[in-house]
Amino acid sequence: MRHLILTSRRGPDTPGVAELVRELTGHGAQVTLVAGDVADRESLAAVLAAIPGEHPLTGVIHTAGVIDDSLIGSLTPQRLDAVLTPKVDGAWNLHELTRHDDLAVFVLFSSLSGLTGGPGQGNYTAANTFLDALAAYRRSHGLPAFSLAWGQWEQASGITGQLTDADWSRIRRAGLRFLSAAEGLELFDTALTLDRAVLAPSPLDFAALRARATVHGVPPVLRSLVRPTRRTAQSATAGEGSSIGQRLAGLTGAERGQVLLDLVRTEVAAVLGHTGTDVVGEGRAFVELGLDSLTAVELRNRLNTASGLRLPATLTFDHPTPVALAEFIGSELGDTADAATRRPASGATGGQPGGGGGGLASLYQQLIRTGRVDAAAQLIVIASHLRSTFDASVRDEHASAPLALARGRTRPNLVCFPALSALSGPHEYSRFGTAFQGERDVFVVPAPGLPEGEILPDSGRTLIKMHVEAVEQVVGDEPFVILGRSMGGCVAHSVVAGLEAKGIFPAGLVLVDSYPIDAPFLPGMEWWNTALLTALLDRLDRFDMATHDTRLSTMGTYNRIFADWQPEPISTRTLLVRAEKPLVGMPDDAEGARDWRAYWPLPHEIADIPGDHFTILEDHSDTTAATVRKWIEALI
């Protein structure tokens, strides 16, 4: 191939395209860059019409891919469209608009997830399955086509660039070996010589697949290749629910505790990709170890299998150390092995506002899903009156020590405050904090009530006093920057004001997609509660936390005690980091509506970040961290 047309929505503005063109032209190719969207039929038709007659189209390679991972119950039409459009619409448009051309090749880049299934990737899996079917459809009509269901490349891409070490470890445990660029190109060339509609260029780790198959089974397409190892009583591990009761039977309380602690540490190490448990200190917070929402769900699933219990997805947030978690599992198992199968974890059932899931969560979900979001917000505020509270005179008894997410010698330090929603907790900053490891100290200050079971402050004033003292404790005389996300930005601003009142001046304040608390009540912002609470419920579903009464009543408490909050003027320099992507339900330049992007009523600087209100600290945490780092460095 000597004449290439490279087209994407950004065309010549695509990052890295200049280097790519130089490399291709160095090999003797003539490259044309075109801005065009293959999912837009008219746009694609214009690109094809511009191909010169002396160099007619002879081959098509379709490589588009977008992910928006979510469990089936959380998929919305918008989330389906975002993923299916570039693959399904783009591939179909290419098929129809080139079917009368004399093509030598028509290549579709699919994914192994379409053949084996991808947990949490229902939309992406469906999109790739369509590509595989389209290749077969074309061939049945005498047209060239094959679909390559790629495994995992080791080279980061737009889809995988945000994966953490724990994510890569999870992929390895699924039985995939990573493809180098050289291997991928060799497999591509091999595919051109084979007469098959669908090919899966994906090297497999059969030992990992066999180990996984014992607990999780084998995808149907691999069953002729991988057979689970048959377990005997002697080879069964403590991780199997059938043997944990036997191992605990007859042991003293201390011995039971040690067995369960070893189990927890082993499973945590496996989820985080460690070969041993040395780094999993028994009293070390999970968030300090790097456990985030996704890895917490995987750990919960592994412990479910190991214990025979039905544990809540908030397990590691509400019992934040291996010791605390082992104690909780021990209490749920009870005194006999049979208790493990008879009784689900208390965090997963029950209807009391101070307990796990049930009445409050069910009503909350129904109200939001039927469009009555104001009533849903009022419901959890009403429920919050049943929660126990403490006043400022005993705040020391209820203060949680700040957690260290990263360590380094560069200053200033970062002290972070989570949002105060049902999803919130120190885990929000797991990925963000990791980006500063070895560079500077990063701390996160937990809020009472998150984890579960803690009593709550009686006022916003009490909470801020606690947080001001926590900051003084952790930073000492060193320079520092305060950071808060969403409603945590309001808390962070109040902490800065409290510090300034004591003559302590932070180097800066960073607000991560924060809005003032009164935003929903301002003219043109009527959409606010609907958009945010709907997105919140979607994520509660996604992380299997939607039946958690305690967290909802905690959120209601904080909404109530901060209801009349307004930011007071401060002298600390402030940066507002805004998400570039709106949530579903946020207006897109609608007439009479305010700009949907985050705003702040006091003087501040602005930096816009890829992602939405949630993903800027998840999928785009590295970009957010880089932006914050650059701004902090400019403060010095």
XYZ file of C-alpha atoms in Angstrom:
636
model
C 0.000 0.000 0.000
C 1.478 3.311 -1.061
C -1.443 5.771 -1.095
C -3.160 6.106 2.280
C -6.147 8.136 3.419
C -6.317 8.485 7.191
C -9.631 9.817 8.402
C -10.989 10.522 11.866
C -13.237 13.133 13.378
C -10.283 15.393 14.205
C -8.238 14.565 11.106
C -5.034 16.663 11.048
C -5.706 17.788 14.647
C -5.482 14.244 16.036
C -2.741 14.057 18.710
C 0.410 12.351 17.417
C -0.671 12.380 13.767
C 2.304 14.465 12.602
C 4.754 11.853 13.912
C 2.703 9.080 12.297
C 2.741 10.785 8.907
C 6.508 11.301 9.093
C 6.994 7.615 9.839
C 4.721 6.512 6.976
C 6.246 8.869 4.428
C 9.659 7.621 5.534
C 8.541 4.200 4.310
C 7.561 5.635 0.935
C 3.836 6.172 1.470
C 1.822 9.178 0.314
C -0.538 10.142 3.150
C -3.677 12.252 3.036
C -5.250 13.382 6.298
C -8.979 14.032 6.249
C -11.318 15.153 9.031
C -14.439 13.028 8.714
C -16.762 10.919 10.823
C -17.343 7.439 9.373
C -20.454 7.155 11.550
C -21.899 10.125 9.644
C -22.944 8.766 6.243
C -22.744 12.119 4.436
C -19.351 12.906 5.921
C -17.983 9.511 4.863
C -19.489 9.804 1.396
C -17.654 13.119 0.943
C -14.356 11.526 1.960
C -14.825 8.658 -0.496
C -15.908 10.970 -3.315
C -12.662 12.922 -2.989
C -10.478 9.871 -3.717
C -8.668 10.538 -7.020
C -9.441 8.316 -9.987
C -5.795 7.517 -10.648
C -5.564 5.885 -7.213
C -8.932 4.170 -6.677
C -9.959 2.733 -3.326
C -8.726 -0.860 -2.970
C -8.863 -1.497 0.777
C -10.640 -0.455 3.961
C -9.401 -0.859 7.541
C -11.854 0.211 10.227
C -10.232 0.656 13.674
C -12.700 2.825 15.608
C -13.343 2.067 19.265
C -14.898 3.823 22.256
C -15.620 2.389 25.701
C -18.091 3.441 28.390
C -18.033 0.511 30.783
C -21.185 -0.239 32.748
C -23.171 -3.184 34.040
C -26.242 -4.134 31.985
C -28.705 -2.614 34.433
C -26.915 0.742 34.216
C -26.790 1.006 30.422
C -28.736 3.959 29.056
C -29.532 4.758 25.413
C -26.846 7.436 25.547
C -24.205 5.027 26.817
C -25.148 2.518 24.144
C -24.989 5.163 21.408
C -21.585 6.415 22.536
C -20.034 2.966 22.053
C -22.104 1.468 19.230
C -22.085 4.503 16.946
C -18.391 4.521 15.923
C -18.256 0.752 15.496
C -21.717 -0.257 14.249
C -22.758 2.826 12.286
C -19.237 3.469 11.038
C -18.702 -0.100 9.820
C -22.146 -0.309 8.201
C -21.620 2.976 6.364
C -18.281 1.721 5.061
C -19.925 -1.508 3.961
C -22.734 0.169 2.064
C -20.719 2.976 0.492
C -17.898 0.713 -0.770
C -19.790 -2.449 -1.668
C -19.554 -1.693 -5.403
C -15.833 -0.849 -5.296
C -13.237 -3.394 -6.333
C -11.762 -3.923 -2.883
C -8.964 -6.348 -2.097
C -9.442 -6.136 1.697
C -12.117 -4.984 4.115
C -10.785 -5.294 7.661
C -12.723 -4.681 10.859
C -10.958 -4.284 14.197
C -13.079 -6.152 16.719
C -12.297 -7.375 20.233
C -11.992 -10.705 21.984
C -14.737 -9.470 24.339
C -17.247 -10.124 21.557
C -16.341 -13.823 21.625
C -15.721 -14.416 25.333
C -17.910 -11.770 26.945
C -16.739 -8.703 28.821
C -18.137 -8.185 32.348
C -19.229 -4.581 32.663
C -18.835 -4.073 28.905
C -22.243 -5.040 27.523
C -22.258 -2.149 25.045
C -18.669 -2.697 23.864
C -19.169 -6.458 23.595
C -22.325 -6.002 21.511
C -20.588 -3.541 19.196
C -17.738 -5.962 18.508
C -20.104 -8.878 17.974
C -21.809 -6.809 15.287
C -18.470 -6.350 13.495
C -17.848 -10.101 13.549
C -21.348 -10.695 12.120
C -20.851 -8.028 9.445
C -17.684 -9.751 8.228
C -19.607 -13.029 7.860
C -22.491 -11.212 6.149
C -20.198 -9.600 3.579
C -18.452 -12.861 2.774
C -21.811 -14.591 2.295
C -22.487 -11.989 -0.426
C -19.148 -12.530 -2.138
C -17.519 -9.425 -0.675
C -14.077 -9.420 0.958
C -14.070 -9.054 4.742
C -12.598 -10.362 7.936
C -12.960 -9.217 11.510
C -9.993 -9.332 13.874
C -11.105 -9.940 17.460
C -7.960 -8.564 19.055
C -6.795 -9.473 22.533
C -5.012 -6.967 24.766
C -2.169 -4.914 23.284
C 0.618 -3.952 25.674
C 0.937 -0.568 23.962
C -1.420 1.965 25.562
C -4.189 3.353 23.362
C -7.077 5.770 23.675
C -9.109 2.921 25.165
C -6.483 1.500 27.543
C -4.389 4.577 28.331
C -6.165 5.154 31.655
C -5.755 1.611 33.017
C -3.954 1.302 36.336
C -1.500 -1.403 37.372
C -4.389 -3.146 39.151
C -6.412 -3.081 35.914
C -3.562 -4.652 33.947
C -3.157 -7.279 36.635
C -6.853 -8.129 36.412
C -6.528 -8.597 32.638
C -3.600 -10.958 33.143
C -5.582 -13.019 35.627
C -8.312 -13.342 33.009
C -5.820 -15.401 30.967
C -4.639 -12.899 28.358
C -1.042 -12.395 27.333
C -0.343 -8.917 26.030
C 0.468 -8.358 22.377
C 3.552 -6.374 21.464
C 3.331 -4.109 18.424
C 5.618 -6.476 16.499
C 3.445 -9.498 17.336
C 0.293 -7.622 16.403
C 1.660 -6.634 12.999
C 2.804 -10.185 12.318
C -0.628 -11.550 13.203
C -2.264 -8.938 10.982
C -0.136 -10.034 8.022
C -0.968 -13.668 8.767
C -4.680 -12.883 8.880
C -4.514 -11.502 5.327
C -3.553 -14.963 4.111
C -6.381 -16.869 5.862
C -9.819 -17.563 4.483
C -11.880 -16.848 7.602
C -14.538 -14.270 8.434
C -13.536 -13.906 12.086
C -10.088 -14.411 13.572
C -8.952 -13.899 17.166
C -5.333 -12.701 17.290
C -4.901 -13.076 21.033
C -2.178 -15.085 22.776
C -3.576 -16.868 25.831
C -2.092 -17.765 29.191
C -3.471 -21.276 29.619
C -2.214 -21.676 33.185
C -4.104 -18.531 34.243
C -7.177 -19.653 32.318
C -7.179 -23.043 34.016
C -6.784 -21.456 37.436
C -9.611 -19.041 36.738
C -11.784 -21.789 35.288
C -11.893 -23.625 38.591
C -13.891 -20.789 40.171
C -15.331 -18.755 37.302
C -15.724 -21.279 34.514
C -14.485 -21.017 30.937
C -16.036 -18.927 28.132
C -17.789 -21.360 25.739
C -15.520 -20.493 22.823
C -12.471 -21.665 24.820
C -13.877 -24.863 26.333
C -12.157 -27.150 23.835
C -8.841 -25.507 24.726
C -9.086 -25.086 28.493
C -10.306 -27.678 30.947
C -10.508 -26.746 34.651
C -8.145 -28.503 37.017
C -10.087 -30.990 39.112
C -9.814 -30.022 42.771
C -9.461 -32.665 45.454
C -10.168 -32.204 49.117
C -6.446 -32.010 49.767
C -5.858 -29.341 47.095
C -8.848 -27.178 47.920
C -7.779 -23.757 49.133
C -9.082 -21.640 51.949
C -10.595 -19.459 49.257
C -13.393 -21.955 48.557
C -16.643 -21.481 50.405
C -16.985 -25.238 50.928
C -13.759 -25.415 52.953
C -13.683 -22.171 54.924
C -16.146 -23.533 57.469
C -14.057 -26.673 57.860
C -10.923 -24.622 58.408
C -12.595 -22.484 61.069
C -14.303 -25.358 62.880
C -12.793 -26.031 66.286
C -10.478 -23.001 66.230
C -10.234 -20.447 69.016
C -11.366 -16.878 68.380
C -7.807 -15.691 67.808
C -7.087 -18.582 65.445
C -10.284 -17.910 63.468
C -9.337 -14.266 63.181
C -5.881 -15.128 61.833
C -7.303 -17.506 59.184
C -9.756 -14.865 57.989
C -7.099 -12.139 58.048
C -4.788 -14.321 55.937
C -7.677 -14.921 53.520
C -8.410 -11.201 53.180
C -4.754 -10.267 52.696
C -4.294 -13.014 50.092
C -7.323 -11.904 48.070
C -6.351 -8.217 48.291
C -2.863 -9.036 47.047
C -4.333 -11.025 44.154
C -6.704 -8.232 43.134
C -3.909 -5.647 43.212
C -1.531 -7.904 41.292
C 1.007 -8.559 44.076
C 2.747 -11.905 44.227
C 2.772 -11.932 48.036
C 0.938 -10.421 50.970
C 3.889 -8.496 52.450
C 2.670 -5.151 51.104
C -0.857 -5.736 52.444
C -0.322 -4.620 56.020
C -3.086 -5.852 58.289
C -3.884 -2.346 59.565
C -3.179 -0.446 56.366
C -6.154 1.262 54.707
C -7.296 -0.260 51.427
C -7.303 3.140 49.743
C -3.626 3.549 50.622
C -2.982 0.219 48.928
C -4.592 1.507 45.710
C -8.002 -0.176 45.886
C -10.631 1.801 43.954
C -14.311 1.219 43.136
C -13.703 -1.364 40.388
C -11.086 -3.384 42.245
C -13.281 -3.245 45.361
C -16.075 -4.972 43.441
C -13.678 -7.674 42.243
C -12.419 -8.202 45.788
C -15.986 -8.482 47.052
C -16.728 -11.136 44.422
C -13.645 -13.138 45.357
C -14.526 -12.991 49.049
C -18.099 -14.027 48.259
C -16.713 -17.162 46.623
C -14.280 -17.746 49.456
C -16.737 -17.316 52.306
C -20.091 -18.353 50.866
C -21.530 -15.001 51.988
C -23.293 -12.328 49.945
C -21.190 -9.290 50.796
C -21.960 -5.682 49.803
C -19.875 -3.873 47.179
C -19.136 -1.170 49.773
C -17.319 -3.776 51.814
C -13.863 -2.196 51.679
C -15.182 1.339 52.056
C -17.123 0.520 55.219
C -14.457 -1.796 56.678
C -11.362 -0.005 55.368
C -8.491 -2.226 56.583
C -7.744 -5.961 56.309
C -8.197 -6.362 60.071
C -11.573 -4.603 60.072
C -12.729 -6.569 57.048
C -11.637 -9.911 58.511
C -13.516 -9.098 61.715
C -16.643 -8.231 59.750
C -16.510 -11.453 57.730
C -15.970 -13.401 60.945
C -19.057 -11.841 62.519
C -21.130 -12.654 59.430
C -19.948 -16.261 59.327
C -21.009 -16.789 62.920
C -20.014 -19.794 64.966
C -20.726 -22.548 62.428
C -19.985 -23.293 58.819
C -23.708 -23.425 58.075
C -24.085 -19.756 58.990
C -22.127 -18.830 55.906
C -24.788 -20.141 53.575
C -27.824 -19.261 55.656
C -27.325 -15.584 56.258
C -26.283 -12.772 53.872
C -24.049 -9.965 55.053
C -25.867 -7.280 57.021
C -24.541 -4.672 54.627
C -26.574 -6.251 51.844
C -30.045 -6.529 53.377
C -32.342 -4.965 55.925
C -34.401 -1.807 55.803
C -33.297 0.322 58.736
C -31.775 3.707 57.856
C -28.708 2.803 59.847
C -28.392 -0.622 58.251
C -27.640 -1.926 54.789
C -30.217 -1.928 51.991
C -33.985 -2.055 51.848
C -36.829 0.401 52.188
C -35.031 3.744 51.910
C -32.865 2.703 48.970
C -35.811 1.116 47.155
C -37.989 4.229 47.512
C -35.084 6.472 46.515
C -34.489 4.502 43.326
C -38.174 4.448 42.403
C -38.539 8.209 42.849
C -35.534 8.997 40.671
C -36.478 6.515 37.961
C -39.984 8.006 37.760
C -38.618 11.532 37.442
C -39.431 12.704 40.974
C -35.894 13.681 41.862
C -36.851 16.526 44.202
C -38.895 14.072 46.250
C -35.947 11.658 46.272
C -33.661 14.395 47.599
C -36.205 15.267 50.295
C -36.614 11.591 51.235
C -32.991 11.074 52.240
C -32.952 14.385 54.124
C -35.968 13.218 56.134
C -34.282 9.870 56.786
C -31.151 11.691 57.966
C -32.977 12.865 61.105
C -32.814 9.272 62.365
C -29.008 9.307 62.331
C -27.060 9.866 65.550
C -24.883 12.996 65.662
C -22.100 14.502 67.762
C -21.286 18.137 68.478
C -18.029 20.066 68.357
C -17.203 19.430 72.009
C -16.463 15.753 71.291
C -15.207 16.055 67.732
C -11.804 14.627 68.642
C -13.458 11.307 69.489
C -14.913 11.011 65.989
C -12.122 12.372 63.816
C -10.488 9.945 61.375
C -6.772 10.315 60.695
C -5.872 11.486 57.169
C -4.754 8.692 54.851
C -1.552 8.902 52.804
C -2.107 8.070 49.113
C 1.377 9.027 47.908
C 4.739 9.996 49.323
C 7.473 12.175 47.874
C 9.826 15.039 48.635
C 8.451 17.682 46.288
C 6.385 20.409 47.910
C 3.716 21.646 48.330
C 1.757 18.645 49.612
C -1.820 17.918 48.569
C -4.660 17.431 51.061
C -7.868 16.139 49.436
C -11.503 16.116 50.583
C -13.986 13.645 49.056
C -17.458 14.560 47.887
C -20.264 13.873 50.368
C -22.485 11.616 48.282
C -23.526 8.002 48.753
C -20.595 7.014 46.500
C -18.056 9.030 48.412
C -15.031 8.156 50.456
C -11.251 8.262 50.309
C -11.359 5.713 47.440
C -12.401 8.562 45.104
C -8.758 9.645 45.025
C -7.096 6.232 44.638
C -6.083 6.681 41.002
C -5.465 10.418 41.334
C -3.166 9.943 44.320
C -1.193 7.184 42.609
C -0.165 9.670 39.900
C 1.909 11.574 42.512
C 3.639 8.533 44.034
C 7.338 9.256 44.541
C 6.758 12.941 43.810
C 4.901 14.582 46.719
C 2.801 13.683 49.734
C -0.903 13.323 48.968
C -3.404 12.886 51.785
C -7.149 12.359 51.858
C -9.261 13.325 54.871
C -12.228 10.965 55.450
C -15.621 12.383 56.366
C -17.546 10.866 59.309
C -20.299 8.495 58.234
C -18.378 7.183 55.268
C -17.505 4.369 56.164
C -20.753 2.876 57.377
C -21.815 2.897 61.004
C -20.077 6.094 62.127
C -22.203 8.783 63.706
C -22.304 12.138 61.947
C -21.468 15.752 62.826
C -24.394 17.867 63.983
C -23.474 20.814 61.743
C -21.240 21.945 58.930
C -19.344 24.046 61.454
C -18.429 20.953 63.478
C -17.217 19.123 60.370
C -15.060 22.035 59.221
C -13.448 22.394 62.648
C -12.517 18.706 62.494
C -11.090 19.041 59.005
C -9.094 22.205 59.793
C -7.453 20.403 62.709
C -6.777 17.353 60.511
C -4.955 19.539 57.976
C -2.869 21.194 60.701
C -1.958 17.753 62.013
C -0.841 16.318 58.681
C 1.011 19.233 57.013
C 2.846 20.739 59.977
C 4.970 23.664 58.792
C 5.227 22.508 55.177
C 3.493 24.253 52.248
C 0.318 22.578 51.034
C -2.588 22.800 48.599
C -6.186 21.931 49.505
C -8.292 20.034 46.948
C -11.939 19.005 46.919
C -14.230 17.335 44.401
C -17.905 18.107 43.756
C -19.526 19.006 47.110
C -16.144 18.247 48.625
C -15.040 21.445 46.921
C -17.429 23.382 49.151
C -15.909 21.613 52.148
C -12.374 22.340 50.901
C -13.212 26.038 50.450
C -14.568 26.216 54.020
C -11.436 24.484 55.326
C -9.275 27.107 53.607
C -11.390 29.868 55.156
C -11.000 28.237 58.568
C -7.241 27.943 58.147
C -6.907 31.542 57.018
C -8.846 32.655 60.116
C -6.105 30.982 62.185
C -3.328 32.680 60.205
C -2.496 29.588 58.121
C -2.462 30.206 54.366
C -2.451 27.309 51.866
C -0.452 27.695 48.666
C -3.619 27.061 46.640
C -7.130 25.636 46.492
C -8.250 23.246 43.723
C -11.965 22.656 43.123
C -12.593 19.568 40.966
C -15.868 20.070 39.068
C -17.476 21.799 42.046
C -20.719 23.770 41.974
C -22.037 25.938 44.848
C -24.536 24.069 47.004
C -27.370 26.385 45.980
C -26.826 25.663 42.252
C -30.071 23.638 41.816
C -32.147 26.593 42.997
C -30.736 29.223 40.630
C -32.669 30.332 37.511
C -31.726 28.201 34.512
C -30.339 25.381 36.717
C -33.567 23.413 37.177
C -31.963 20.451 35.411
C -29.247 20.114 38.063
C -30.862 17.679 40.494
C -32.233 15.490 37.712
C -28.866 15.184 35.949
C -26.764 14.621 39.077
C -29.073 12.272 40.944
C -29.793 10.204 37.836
C -26.056 9.870 37.199
C -25.498 9.036 40.857
C -28.089 6.264 40.750
C -26.527 4.924 37.558
C -23.173 4.637 39.297
C -24.689 3.151 42.425
C -26.102 0.472 40.125
C -22.826 0.064 38.301
C -20.869 -0.587 41.496
C -23.659 -2.645 43.033
C -24.248 -0.097 45.806
C -27.808 0.930 44.983
C -29.374 -0.830 47.967
C -27.301 0.865 50.624
C -29.559 2.745 53.061
C -26.752 3.931 55.313
C -24.880 5.806 52.628
C -28.055 7.440 51.362
C -29.002 8.698 54.830
C -25.417 9.932 55.281
C -25.718 11.909 52.057
C -29.058 13.283 53.286
C -27.419 14.425 56.523
C -24.695 16.348 54.735
C -27.209 17.861 52.320
C -29.206 19.057 55.333
C -26.402 20.531 57.430
C -24.908 22.357 54.440
C -28.247 23.489 52.969
C -27.636 27.217 53.675
C -23.903 27.181 52.963
C -22.323 30.028 50.999
C -18.603 30.456 50.225
C -16.934 33.255 52.140
C -14.160 35.326 50.535
C -10.654 33.913 50.844
C -7.244 35.159 49.736
C -5.920 31.758 48.621
C -5.454 31.400 44.885
C -8.104 29.058 43.446
C -8.277 26.757 40.423
C -11.580 25.333 39.163
C -11.056 22.116 37.178
C -14.094 21.594 34.932
C -15.287 18.469 33.123
C -15.576 18.871 29.355
C -18.321 16.253 28.942
C -21.849 16.834 30.306
C -23.814 14.215 32.149
C -27.034 12.971 30.588
C -29.717 15.565 31.251
C -27.387 18.548 31.332
C -28.449 21.170 28.765
C -26.393 21.603 25.636
C -26.693 25.338 24.991
C -30.451 25.077 25.479
C -32.310 28.345 25.335
C -32.785 29.846 28.787
C -30.452 27.351 30.466
C -27.203 28.246 32.194
C -23.924 26.805 30.984
C -23.851 23.234 32.349
C -20.160 23.382 33.223
C -18.999 23.764 36.813
C -18.761 27.337 38.066
C -17.729 29.159 41.233
C -19.019 32.538 42.494
C -15.665 33.777 43.852
C -12.471 34.649 41.887
C -10.772 31.637 40.370
C -8.811 30.280 37.414
C -10.202 27.595 35.091
C -8.820 24.414 33.530
C -11.001 22.114 31.405
C -10.394 18.343 31.579
C -11.631 15.464 29.362
C -14.368 13.367 30.928
C -17.540 14.003 32.888
C -18.280 14.859 36.513
C -17.242 11.367 37.638
C -14.685 10.139 35.110
C -12.277 13.074 35.544
C -11.085 11.250 38.681
C -11.470 7.779 37.153
C -10.695 7.221 33.465
C -9.073 10.656 33.172
C -7.379 10.814 36.571
C -3.904 11.016 35.016
C -4.908 14.042 32.930
C -6.497 15.696 35.937
C -3.399 15.001 38.023
C -1.139 16.445 35.303
C -3.248 19.607 35.156
C -3.186 20.025 38.922
C 0.563 19.348 38.981
C 1.242 22.011 36.345
C -0.844 24.581 38.220
C 0.815 23.786 41.553
C 4.280 24.111 40.043
C 3.335 27.573 38.779
C 2.435 28.614 42.343
C 6.011 28.256 43.566
